[in-house]
Structure formats: structure tokens, C-alpha cells
Coordinates of C-alpha atoms (C1' of nucleotides) in Angstrom, one line a residue:
Chain H
M1 CA 0.0 0.0 0.0
L2 CA 1.2 3.4 -0.8
D3 CA 1.2 6.2 1.7
L4 CA -1.9 8.3 1.4
K5 CA -0.1 11.6 1.6
F6 CA 2.6 10.4 -0.8
L7 CA 0.0 9.4 -3.4
R8 CA -1.8 12.7 -3.0
N9 CA 1.3 14.7 -3.6
N10 CA 2.8 12.5 -6.3
I11 CA -0.1 11.5 -8.5
D12 CA 2.0 11.9 -11.7
L13 CA 4.9 9.9 -10.5
V14 CA 2.5 7.1 -9.6
K15 CA 0.8 7.3 -13.0
T16 CA 4.2 6.8 -14.7
A17 CA 5.1 3.9 -12.4
L18 CA 1.7 2.3 -13.3
A19 CA 2.2 2.8 -17.0
N20 CA 5.7 1.2 -16.8
R21 CA 4.1 -1.8 -15.2
G22 CA 1.5 -1.9 -18.0
M23 CA -1.3 -1.3 -15.6
K24 CA -3.7 1.4 -14.6
A25 CA -5.6 2.2 -11.5
D26 CA -8.5 4.6 -10.9
L27 CA -6.5 7.6 -9.8
E28 CA -9.1 10.1 -11.0
D29 CA -11.6 8.5 -8.7
F30 CA -9.0 8.5 -5.9
E31 CA -8.4 12.2 -6.3
L32 CA -12.2 12.9 -6.3
Q33 CA -12.9 10.8 -3.2
E34 CA -9.9 12.2 -1.4
K35 CA -11.1 15.7 -2.1
E36 CA -14.5 14.8 -0.8
R37 CA -12.9 13.3 2.3
R38 CA -11.0 16.4 3.1
R39 CA -14.1 18.5 2.5
I40 CA -16.2 16.6 5.0
L41 CA -13.5 16.1 7.6
P42 CA -13.0 19.6 8.9
E43 CA -16.8 20.3 9.0
M44 CA -17.4 17.2 11.0
E45 CA -14.5 17.8 13.3
E46 CA -15.8 21.3 14.0
L47 CA -19.1 19.9 15.1
K48 CA -17.5 17.3 17.3
H49 CA -15.4 20.0 18.9
R50 CA -18.6 21.9 19.7
R51 CA -20.2 18.8 21.1
N52 CA -17.2 18.1 23.3
T53 CA -17.1 21.6 24.7
V54 CA -20.8 21.8 25.3
S55 CA -20.9 18.4 26.9
D56 CA -18.4 19.6 29.4
Q57 CA -20.5 22.6 30.0
I58 CA -23.6 20.5 30.6
A59 CA -21.6 18.4 33.0
G60 CA -20.7 21.6 34.9
M61 CA -24.2 22.9 35.0
K62 CA -25.6 19.6 36.2
K63 CA -23.2 19.5 39.0
K64 CA -24.4 22.9 40.2
G65 CA -27.9 21.7 39.8
E66 CA -28.7 24.2 36.9
N67 CA -31.1 23.4 34.1
A68 CA -29.3 22.4 30.9
E69 CA -32.3 21.4 28.8
D70 CA -31.7 24.0 26.1
L71 CA -28.2 22.9 25.5
I72 CA -29.1 19.2 25.6
S73 CA -31.8 19.7 22.9
E74 CA -29.3 21.6 20.8
M75 CA -26.8 18.9 21.1
K76 CA -29.4 16.3 20.0
T77 CA -29.5 17.8 16.6
V78 CA -25.7 18.4 16.5
S79 CA -25.2 14.7 17.2
A80 CA -27.6 13.7 14.5
T81 CA -25.8 15.8 12.0
I82 CA -22.4 14.3 13.1
R83 CA -23.9 10.9 12.5
E84 CA -24.8 11.8 8.9
F85 CA -21.3 13.2 8.3
E86 CA -19.7 10.1 9.8
Q87 CA -21.7 7.8 7.4
R88 CA -20.7 9.8 4.4
L89 CA -17.1 9.9 5.5
A90 CA -17.0 6.2 6.1
K91 CA -18.3 5.6 2.5
T92 CA -15.6 7.7 0.9
E93 CA -12.9 6.3 3.1
D94 CA -14.0 2.8 2.1
V95 CA -13.6 3.7 -1.6
I96 CA -10.2 5.4 -1.0
H97 CA -8.9 2.4 0.9
S98 CA -10.0 -0.1 -1.6
I99 CA -8.4 1.9 -4.4
L100 CA -5.3 2.1 -2.4
L101 CA -5.2 -1.6 -1.9
E102 CA -5.2 -2.2 -5.6
I103 CA -2.3 0.1 -6.5
P104 CA 1.0 -1.8 -6.8
N105 CA 4.3 -0.8 -5.4
I106 CA 6.4 1.8 -7.2
P107 CA 9.3 0.1 -8.9
D108 CA 12.8 1.2 -7.7
E109 CA 14.9 3.3 -10.0
S110 CA 17.2 0.4 -10.6
T111 CA 14.3 -1.8 -11.9
P112 CA 14.7 -1.8 -15.7
V113 CA 11.7 -0.5 -17.6
G114 CA 10.3 -3.2 -19.9
R115 CA 7.2 -4.8 -21.3
D116 CA 7.4 -8.4 -20.2
E117 CA 9.7 -11.2 -19.3
S118 CA 11.6 -10.9 -22.6
D119 CA 12.9 -7.6 -21.4
N120 CA 14.5 -9.0 -18.2
P121 CA 18.2 -8.4 -18.4
V122 CA 20.6 -11.2 -17.3
L123 CA 22.7 -10.0 -14.4
K124 CA 25.1 -12.9 -14.3
T125 CA 25.6 -16.6 -15.2
V126 CA 27.3 -18.9 -12.7
G127 CA 28.5 -22.5 -13.1
D128 CA 29.3 -24.7 -16.1
I129 CA 26.5 -26.3 -18.0
P130 CA 27.0 -30.0 -17.9
E131 CA 27.8 -31.9 -21.1
F132 CA 26.3 -35.3 -21.8
D133 CA 27.4 -38.0 -24.3
F134 CA 23.7 -39.1 -24.5
T135 CA 20.5 -37.2 -24.8
P136 CA 19.6 -35.9 -21.3
K137 CA 16.1 -36.8 -20.2
A138 CA 13.5 -34.7 -18.5
H139 CA 13.3 -35.1 -14.7
W140 CA 9.8 -36.8 -14.9
D141 CA 11.2 -39.5 -17.1
I142 CA 14.2 -40.0 -14.8
G143 CA 12.1 -39.9 -11.7
E144 CA 9.5 -42.4 -13.0
G145 CA 12.3 -44.6 -14.3
L146 CA 13.8 -44.7 -10.9
G147 CA 10.5 -45.3 -9.2
I148 CA 10.9 -42.3 -7.0
L149 CA 8.2 -40.1 -8.7
D150 CA 4.7 -41.2 -9.6
F151 CA 2.4 -38.5 -11.1
E152 CA -0.2 -41.0 -12.3
R153 CA -1.0 -42.2 -8.8
A154 CA -0.9 -38.7 -7.4
A155 CA -3.5 -37.7 -9.9
K156 CA -5.6 -40.7 -8.7
I157 CA -5.3 -39.6 -5.1
T158 CA -6.0 -35.9 -5.8
G159 CA -5.8 -34.7 -9.4
A160 CA -3.4 -33.2 -11.8
R161 CA -0.4 -31.2 -10.6
F162 CA 0.3 -33.0 -7.4
P163 CA 3.6 -34.8 -6.6
L164 CA 4.1 -38.3 -5.1
Y165 CA 7.6 -39.3 -4.0
F166 CA 8.8 -42.7 -3.1
G167 CA 11.9 -44.1 -1.4
A168 CA 15.1 -42.2 -2.2
G169 CA 13.0 -39.5 -3.8
A170 CA 11.0 -38.8 -0.7
A171 CA 14.3 -39.0 1.2
M172 CA 16.0 -36.5 -1.1
E173 CA 13.2 -34.0 -0.9
R174 CA 13.5 -34.2 2.9
A175 CA 17.3 -34.0 2.7
L176 CA 17.1 -30.8 0.6
I177 CA 14.8 -29.2 3.1
N178 CA 17.2 -30.0 6.0
F179 CA 20.2 -29.0 4.0
M180 CA 18.7 -25.6 3.0
L181 CA 17.5 -24.8 6.6
D182 CA 20.8 -25.8 8.1
I183 CA 22.8 -23.5 5.8
H184 CA 20.5 -20.5 6.4
T185 CA 20.4 -21.0 10.1
T186 CA 24.1 -21.8 10.8
R187 CA 25.8 -19.8 8.1
H188 CA 23.5 -16.9 7.2
G189 CA 22.1 -16.0 10.5
Y190 CA 18.4 -16.8 10.0
T191 CA 16.1 -18.0 12.7
E192 CA 14.0 -21.0 11.8
T193 CA 10.3 -20.7 12.1
L194 CA 7.4 -23.1 11.4
P195 CA 4.3 -21.1 10.7
P196 CA 0.6 -22.0 10.0
F197 CA -0.1 -23.2 6.5
M198 CA -3.5 -21.6 6.5
V199 CA -4.0 -17.8 7.1
N200 CA -6.9 -15.5 7.3
R201 CA -8.0 -12.7 4.9
K202 CA -6.2 -9.9 6.8
T203 CA -2.9 -11.7 6.6
M204 CA -3.3 -12.4 2.9
T205 CA -4.1 -8.7 2.4
G206 CA -1.0 -7.7 4.4
T207 CA 1.4 -9.2 2.0
G208 CA -0.6 -8.2 -1.1
Q209 CA -2.1 -11.4 -2.3
L210 CA -5.5 -10.0 -1.6
P211 CA -7.8 -8.3 -2.6
K212 CA -6.5 -8.6 -6.2
F213 CA -5.4 -12.1 -6.6
E214 CA -7.9 -14.3 -4.8
E215 CA -8.3 -16.6 -7.9
D216 CA -4.7 -17.7 -7.5
L217 CA -5.4 -19.0 -4.0
F218 CA -7.0 -22.1 -2.5
K219 CA -9.8 -21.1 -0.1
L220 CA -11.4 -23.2 2.6
E221 CA -15.0 -23.8 2.4
N222 CA -17.0 -22.4 5.4
W223 CA -13.9 -20.7 6.7
D224 CA -12.4 -17.4 5.7
Y225 CA -9.0 -19.1 5.6
F226 CA -6.7 -19.7 2.7
L227 CA -3.9 -22.1 2.0
I228 CA -0.6 -20.2 1.9
P229 CA 0.9 -19.8 -1.6
T230 CA 4.3 -19.1 0.1
A231 CA 5.7 -18.9 3.6
E232 CA 6.2 -15.2 2.9
V233 CA 2.6 -14.7 3.8
P234 CA 2.5 -16.1 7.4
V235 CA 6.1 -15.2 8.2
T236 CA 6.0 -11.5 7.1
N237 CA 2.7 -11.2 9.1
I238 CA 4.4 -12.3 12.3
F239 CA 4.8 -8.7 13.2
Q240 CA 1.5 -7.5 11.9
D241 CA 0.2 -4.5 13.9
E242 CA 3.5 -4.3 16.0
I243 CA 6.0 -1.6 16.7
I244 CA 9.5 -3.2 16.6
D245 CA 12.4 -1.8 18.7
E246 CA 15.0 -0.3 16.5
D247 CA 17.8 -2.4 18.0
K248 CA 16.0 -5.6 17.2
L249 CA 16.4 -4.9 13.5
P250 CA 17.3 -6.5 11.2
I251 CA 15.3 -9.7 11.8
Y252 CA 16.0 -12.7 9.6
Y253 CA 13.6 -15.6 9.4
T254 CA 13.7 -18.8 7.4
A255 CA 10.8 -21.3 7.1
F256 CA 10.1 -24.5 5.4
T257 CA 6.4 -24.8 4.3
P258 CA 4.4 -26.5 1.6
C259 CA 2.9 -24.0 -0.8
F260 CA -0.5 -24.2 -2.5
R261 CA -1.3 -22.4 -5.7
S262 CA -4.3 -22.7 -7.9
E263 CA -2.2 -21.8 -11.0
A264 CA -5.3 -20.2 -12.5
G265 CA -4.4 -19.1 -16.0
S266 CA -1.5 -21.5 -16.4
H267 CA -3.5 -24.3 -18.0
G268 CA -1.4 -26.1 -20.6
K269 CA 1.9 -24.7 -19.2
D270 CA 4.4 -27.1 -17.8
T271 CA 1.9 -29.9 -17.6
R272 CA 4.5 -32.5 -16.9
G273 CA 6.9 -32.9 -14.0
L274 CA 7.6 -30.9 -10.8
I275 CA 7.8 -27.5 -12.3
R276 CA 4.3 -26.3 -11.8
Q277 CA 2.3 -28.0 -9.1
H278 CA -0.7 -27.1 -6.9
Q279 CA 1.4 -28.2 -3.9
F280 CA 5.2 -27.9 -3.6
N281 CA 7.7 -27.5 -0.8
K282 CA 9.8 -24.3 -0.4
V283 CA 12.3 -23.0 2.1
E284 CA 11.7 -19.2 2.3
L285 CA 13.9 -16.4 3.6
V286 CA 12.2 -13.3 5.1
K287 CA 13.8 -10.1 6.3
F288 CA 12.6 -7.1 8.3
V289 CA 15.1 -4.3 8.0
K290 CA 15.4 -0.5 8.4
P291 CA 14.8 1.5 5.2
D292 CA 18.3 2.8 5.3
N293 CA 20.0 -0.2 3.8
S294 CA 17.2 -2.5 2.4
Y295 CA 18.8 -2.7 -1.0
E296 CA 22.1 -3.9 0.5
E297 CA 20.0 -6.5 2.4
L298 CA 18.5 -7.6 -0.9
E299 CA 21.9 -8.3 -2.4
M300 CA 22.8 -10.3 0.7
L301 CA 19.5 -12.2 0.5
L302 CA 20.1 -13.0 -3.2
N303 CA 23.6 -14.3 -2.3
N304 CA 22.1 -16.5 0.5
A305 CA 19.8 -18.1 -2.0
E306 CA 22.6 -18.5 -4.6
T307 CA 24.7 -20.3 -2.0
I308 CA 22.4 -23.2 -2.1
L309 CA 22.8 -23.6 -5.8
R310 CA 26.6 -23.2 -5.6
E311 CA 26.8 -25.8 -2.9
L312 CA 24.7 -28.2 -4.9
G313 CA 26.8 -27.5 -8.0
L314 CA 23.8 -26.5 -10.1
P315 CA 24.5 -24.0 -12.9
Y316 CA 22.2 -20.9 -12.9
Q317 CA 21.7 -17.4 -14.0
V318 CA 20.3 -14.3 -12.2
I319 CA 18.0 -11.9 -14.0
T320 CA 16.5 -8.6 -12.9
L321 CA 12.8 -8.4 -13.4
C322 CA 11.7 -5.4 -15.5
T323 CA 8.8 -3.2 -14.6
G324 CA 6.4 -5.2 -16.8
D325 CA 7.2 -8.5 -15.1
I326 CA 7.8 -7.6 -11.5
G327 CA 5.2 -8.6 -8.9
F328 CA 2.5 -6.4 -7.4
S329 CA 4.1 -5.8 -4.1
A330 CA 7.8 -5.6 -5.1
A331 CA 9.9 -2.6 -5.8
K332 CA 12.8 -4.7 -7.1
T333 CA 13.1 -8.4 -7.8
Y334 CA 15.9 -10.8 -8.9
D335 CA 15.0 -14.2 -10.2
I336 CA 17.4 -17.1 -10.0
E337 CA 17.0 -19.5 -12.9
V338 CA 18.6 -23.0 -12.7
W339 CA 19.8 -24.8 -15.8
M340 CA 17.6 -27.7 -16.7
P341 CA 19.4 -30.0 -19.3
G342 CA 16.2 -32.0 -20.0
Q343 CA 14.5 -28.9 -21.2
N344 CA 17.6 -27.1 -22.5
A345 CA 16.6 -24.0 -20.7
Y346 CA 16.9 -22.0 -17.5
R347 CA 13.9 -22.2 -15.2
E348 CA 13.0 -20.0 -12.2
I349 CA 14.0 -21.6 -8.9
S350 CA 14.0 -18.5 -6.7
S351 CA 12.6 -15.0 -6.6
C352 CA 14.2 -12.4 -4.3
S353 CA 12.5 -9.1 -3.7
N354 CA 12.6 -5.9 -1.8
F355 CA 9.1 -4.8 -1.0
T356 CA 10.3 -1.6 0.6
D357 CA 7.5 -0.2 2.9
F358 CA 4.7 -1.6 0.8
Q359 CA 3.8 -4.7 2.7
A360 CA 4.8 -3.1 6.0
R361 CA 2.2 -0.4 5.5
R362 CA -0.5 -2.9 4.6
A363 CA 0.4 -5.2 7.5
N364 CA 1.1 -2.2 9.8
I365 CA 4.6 -3.3 10.8
R366 CA 6.6 -0.3 12.2
F367 CA 9.7 0.5 14.1
K368 CA 10.7 3.4 16.3
R369 CA 14.0 5.2 16.0
K370 CA 15.7 5.8 19.4
G371 CA 15.4 9.4 20.5
K372 CA 13.0 10.3 17.6
K373 CA 9.3 10.9 17.6
G374 CA 6.9 8.8 15.8
T375 CA 7.2 5.5 13.9
E376 CA 8.2 4.4 10.4
P377 CA 7.2 1.3 8.4
V378 CA 10.0 -1.2 8.2
H379 CA 11.2 -2.6 4.9
T380 CA 10.3 -6.3 4.2
L381 CA 12.2 -8.6 1.9
N382 CA 11.9 -12.2 1.0
G383 CA 13.2 -14.8 -1.4
S384 CA 13.0 -18.5 -2.0
G385 CA 16.0 -20.3 -0.6
L386 CA 15.0 -22.4 -2.6
A387 CA 11.9 -24.0 -4.2
V388 CA 12.5 -27.5 -3.1
G389 CA 10.6 -29.4 -5.9
R390 CA 12.4 -27.5 -8.6
T391 CA 15.7 -28.1 -6.9
F392 CA 14.9 -31.8 -6.9
A393 CA 14.1 -31.7 -10.6
A394 CA 17.3 -29.8 -11.4
I395 CA 19.4 -32.4 -9.5
L396 CA 17.8 -35.2 -11.4
E397 CA 18.4 -33.5 -14.7
N398 CA 21.9 -32.2 -14.0
Y399 CA 23.2 -35.3 -12.2
Q400 CA 21.7 -38.0 -14.5
Q401 CA 23.8 -40.8 -15.8
A402 CA 23.6 -42.8 -19.0
D403 CA 22.3 -45.8 -17.1
G404 CA 19.4 -43.9 -15.7
S405 CA 20.8 -43.5 -12.2
V406 CA 21.4 -40.1 -10.5
I407 CA 24.4 -39.1 -8.5
V408 CA 23.6 -37.3 -5.3
P409 CA 25.4 -34.0 -5.0
E410 CA 28.2 -34.1 -2.5
A411 CA 26.8 -31.5 -0.2
L412 CA 23.6 -33.5 0.1
R413 CA 25.2 -36.8 1.0
P414 CA 25.5 -36.2 4.7
F415 CA 21.7 -35.8 4.7
M416 CA 21.0 -39.0 2.8
R417 CA 21.9 -42.7 3.1
T418 CA 23.3 -43.0 -0.3
D419 CA 25.5 -41.2 -2.9
R420 CA 23.6 -42.5 -5.9
I421 CA 20.0 -43.2 -6.7
E422 CA 19.6 -46.3 -8.7
P423 CA 16.6 -48.1 -10.1
Chain G
rG1 C1' -19.6 -29.4 22.1
rG2 C1' -20.9 -27.7 27.6
rA3 C1' -19.8 -24.1 31.9
rG4 C1' -17.1 -19.9 33.6
rA5 C1' -13.4 -15.7 33.5
rG6 C1' -11.2 -12.0 30.7
rG7 C1' -9.3 -8.6 26.5
rU8 C1' -7.1 -1.0 28.8
rG9 C1' -0.6 2.6 26.5
rG10 C1' 6.2 -0.7 24.8
rC11 C1' 5.0 -4.0 29.3
rC12 C1' 2.2 -4.9 34.1
rG13 C1' -2.1 -2.9 36.1
rA14 C1' -6.3 0.7 38.2
rG15 C1' -10.7 2.7 36.5
rC16 C1' -16.9 0.6 35.6
rG17 C1' -21.5 7.3 32.6
rG18 C1' -18.9 13.7 32.5
rC19 C1' -13.2 16.8 35.7
rU20 C1' -9.8 10.0 32.3
rG21 C1' -5.6 9.9 26.7
rA22 C1' -6.5 7.3 30.7
rA23 C1' -4.1 6.5 38.3
rG24 C1' 0.1 3.7 40.0
rG25 C1' 4.4 0.8 38.7
rC26 C1' 8.1 -1.0 35.1
rC27 C1' 11.0 0.0 30.7
rC28 C1' 13.2 3.9 28.0
rC29 C1' 15.2 9.1 27.5
rG30 C1' 17.1 13.7 29.6
rC31 C1' 18.8 16.5 34.0
rU32 C1' 20.7 16.8 39.3
rC33 C1' 24.0 14.4 42.6
rU34 C1' 29.1 11.6 41.5
rC35 C1' 36.0 11.3 39.6
rG36 C1' 32.7 7.7 37.2
rA37 C1' 28.9 4.2 38.0
rA38 C1' 25.0 2.4 41.0
rA39 C1' 21.3 4.3 44.2
rA40 C1' 18.3 8.5 45.0
rG41 C1' 15.7 12.9 43.3
rC42 C1' 13.4 15.9 39.3
rG43 C1' 11.3 16.0 34.5
rG44 C1' 9.8 13.7 30.0
rU45 C1' 7.9 9.5 27.4
rA46 C1' 1.2 6.3 22.9
rU47 C1' -0.6 6.0 18.0
rC48 C1' -3.4 7.7 13.7
rC49 C1' -5.9 11.6 10.9
rU50 C1' -6.2 16.8 10.2
rG51 C1' -5.5 22.7 10.2
rC52 C1' -1.6 26.6 10.3
rC53 C1' 3.6 25.8 7.9
rA54 C1' 7.7 25.0 1.7
rA55 C1' 9.3 21.4 5.3
rA56 C1' 10.8 20.3 10.2
rA57 C1' 9.7 21.9 14.9
rG58 C1' 5.7 23.9 17.3
rC59 C1' 0.8 25.0 18.3
rG60 C1' -4.6 23.9 17.5
rG61 C1' -8.6 20.3 16.4
rG62 C1' -10.5 15.1 15.9
rA63 C1' -10.2 9.9 16.7
rU64 C1' -8.4 5.5 19.3
rC65 C1' -9.3 1.4 26.1
rG66 C1' -10.3 -6.5 21.2
rU67 C1' -13.8 -5.4 16.5
rG68 C1' -18.5 -3.6 14.7
rG69 C1' -23.2 -1.6 15.9
rG70 C1' -26.7 0.7 19.6
rU71 C1' -28.4 3.7 24.1
rU72 C1' -27.1 8.9 25.8
rC73 C1' -26.3 15.9 25.4
rG74 C1' -21.8 12.9 26.8
rA75 C1' -19.3 5.8 26.7
rA76 C1' -12.9 2.6 28.5
rU77 C1' -17.4 2.5 31.7
rC78 C1' -24.4 0.6 30.0
rC79 C1' -26.8 -2.8 25.9
rC80 C1' -26.3 -6.2 21.4
rA81 C1' -23.4 -9.1 17.9
rC82 C1' -18.8 -11.0 16.5
rC83 C1' -13.4 -12.2 17.2
rC84 C1' -9.6 -13.7 20.4
rU85 C1' -7.2 -15.5 25.2
rC86 C1' -7.5 -18.3 29.7
rU87 C1' -9.7 -22.2 33.3
rC88 C1' -12.8 -26.6 34.1
rC89 C1' -15.7 -30.8 31.8
rG90 C1' -16.4 -33.8 27.4
rC91 C1' -14.2 -35.5 22.7
rC92 C1' -9.7 -36.2 19.9
rA93 C1' -4.1 -36.5 16.8

RNA sequence: GGAGAGGUGGCCGAGCGGCUGAAGGCCCCGCUCUCGAAAAGCGGUAUCCUGCCAAAAGCGGGAUCGUGGGUUCGAAUCCCACCCUCUCCGCCA
């Protein structure tokens, strides 16, 4: 959410930002409603002021045993008028608030202007792409060949786009989760958390999934609860409506959770394999920081996510998302894309973003500077560290052997009972 | 599911129709005392919106005692609904 005063004073800047994102919002209506609000407000407050002073007066008179009937009857009509003003004000404030909730964050100056994903510049490429003296297979063929993945039975149990792991496959998924959490907690200074996997509407609004993107979420019947699409949602909202002490910042949290996404509008995309599932596992990194250095923190966060890929020996590239491709709540985003030999392409495996004060304002997460008056919204950041299912797929494809077996990356071996997965 | 208790400032906790943005305490920040510290003493210390102001500071106004309604000239205090927490009983991983 943008700051009301900021928006009021920078309408043109916001218009440009929206145009760069290829979107528009009803800023004309906003200006109209905001003008209306500021017309009603002083009138109403003046009446309330009168009511407050006269009520005191009545109290004084009653104490002395004087008759206050005239004042009381006057205040009856004043109160009725106030009630009318309040209703009108509530209406315009509702409209303003709902417009505000639908305006995306302003991209940072360093976010390149562009139309869509084809305009995302590559920032760097890391690691050597493996060479094969046979035609590398896709991970779903490898996994099914090894008997560690079974999409057909998963579809029987639930439906399309659900994973089912067996044996060494299930063990490797678990090993990856432990491996990632261990690195982030022991080497990168994150505190492990294990949050709820369902959240309420307010929490979903806090991070920006609602109100605009409800169709992307799974919602429970008879409950106003949603399955989380990422741990970002429950973890960022840990400090919802709180004022954090300045010396507690920065706060780093990591969390393993399953993620649930309806993938509305992705029909026909990535229909096979682990890339696009309704349920997948992810280790997430979340930061609460002071505004002063949030972009430095983003670089560190990106590096924390990259570490996992480097440790696993997986080749990848980092791209900067352009204004046309960046998410609703983000001001700047790096995507990490892992090399998938079976598809001869880089595929997204992590997304690291600085949300600046956008989520903090929605979720009302503030901090207080020592010796200074008032509060400020914190800056929130998050990134996948990493998407576990996609990491699993990347390992199968990059470490596959001619005989159909898969070598377990060295860093992962302490977490597994084997150094090779064989049929 | 049944019975009861309760939600007040950063924290603890009093208030139960007007003089209460809210006693008292703690935390924190200044100052005094001290070579310095501790202790003690004094003072300050909520948030949001809004007017004056280029802005900051400051001053003025409004709002906020779980949330939303209601009663009243006036509500933290009374009434209704909802949410949440705790205790006991039942059920259950």
C-alpha cells in the first residue's frame, strides 16, 4: 500500500510507475474521493469540537444543579448531524482504501523499464552447463524410471499437478529441506520458524495477495481461511500491527512450508513434471530491516539463495525483473534460474524481492528510532531459498547418468543414506 | 460441544457514565548528585488523521481502552453481535 499523503502529492509519479508496469488504477476516482474526504472532515470535526465543549458545559451545570435542557436539545440535533457526516465519510474512506489496496508498489529506479519477461536483463551466469554423451532426459522420465516419482497415482489420489515421491525420492526431498534450513540458520544468521499453513484474509491482504489475486489461492469452504501460496505470507505477518524496537532490526527468518497455488491461467503450461504443481515445498527467507539499507540487504538475500545452488553444483543465471514483469508488491526483484538440461533452458527456482515499505504499510509493521518521535514502516524482503521441488528436478536432470541413475550432489550426501539413486 | 473468567498505553495494572488519553508501577530518554557508575531525586515518554507551515519543529482540532453496531447531550465505563485468550468438563491426533 502506498502512503496516502505520498500518493496525494505524487499522482503523476504514480501514474508513470503504473504505466511502466503496464497497468492502470482509478487515480481520477481517488483524487475525487480524497477531495471529498478532506471537505467533509473539517466540517465534521468542528461539530465534534462543539459537542465536546458543550458536553463539558452540561456536566458543569448539572453539578451545580442548573437546568441544561436548552443545550441538551441543541446537542441532540448536532449529534444527529455528526452521525450523517460520519456515514458519508465512512463511505468515501472505504472507496479510498479499496483503491489504495489495488495500487501496486512503485518500482525502484534500478528496476529496468520493460514490457514483459523478454525484457528482463541477465545479471550474471554462474557454473558450467554439464555436457552429456547421451540425450539428457527430463526429470519426470528420470524420476519415474527410478520409481521415485509417480504422477499418475498422485492424480488418482487428488488430481493433476500433485507430486508423489517414493523411497530415495522422498528422502532426497526431505534432505534438501534440511540442507537448506541448516545452511541458512548456521551460516546466514536466519532463525528457523514453522508457521501455520493456512491464514486469514487480513494476513493475505497484508502481503498483497488480496484483494486482487484471490483466484490464485485455495480457499477453505465455510472458513475465511486460505492455504498459503508461500511462507512469505505467514512469516511476514508475524509482526502485523506491531512496533519493533530499532535495536531488534534487522530480523532474519527462514521457514520450510508447503505452498499451495491454484495456477489459474496456467492451463497447458508445464503440464508434466515438478515445475508447476498445486502443492510444492519451499524454504523461504524473510527479512525485516530498516529502510536505510534495504537494497544492500536484498543483495545479501540473493547471495544467500545463490549459496544453495553453488553448494549443490547447479548452474544458474540471475535476472533482474523489469517493470512489466515484476510482482504487485515488489519494488525490485531478482529471479534465479537454474539450468535444466532435459529442457535445454533456465527455469526459475528463486525469486528475491525488496518490498520496501509496501507490505509493512499494509500489515502495519513499524519501528521506532531511538530518540526520535513517531514511527516508520519497516522494509520487508523475501526470497526462495530455494523452491525444493524445482531443486529436486534440477538435480535429477543435471546429475543424471547414461544408465538412468542419478548421482547425489556431494553437499547433500550427509543428509542421505546414499551417494547415488539407482533403479 | 458444555460451563465460567477475561481482552485497557512498549510491558504490568487501576478505572466501571462527564473533571480519564486514561491512576500507580516498570521500561526507556534527559537533567541533578558523583571522579565515574549504581542508588536516590526531578522532569519527559502512545498512535493515527487533520489545520496553520515550503518542510521540520511547534501550536490547535478530531479519533483511538479487542472489532463492529446501539443507548445517551456525553461511553474505556451501559446494551447487542462477533473475534480472540485463559480455566474446568467432554471428545480427539
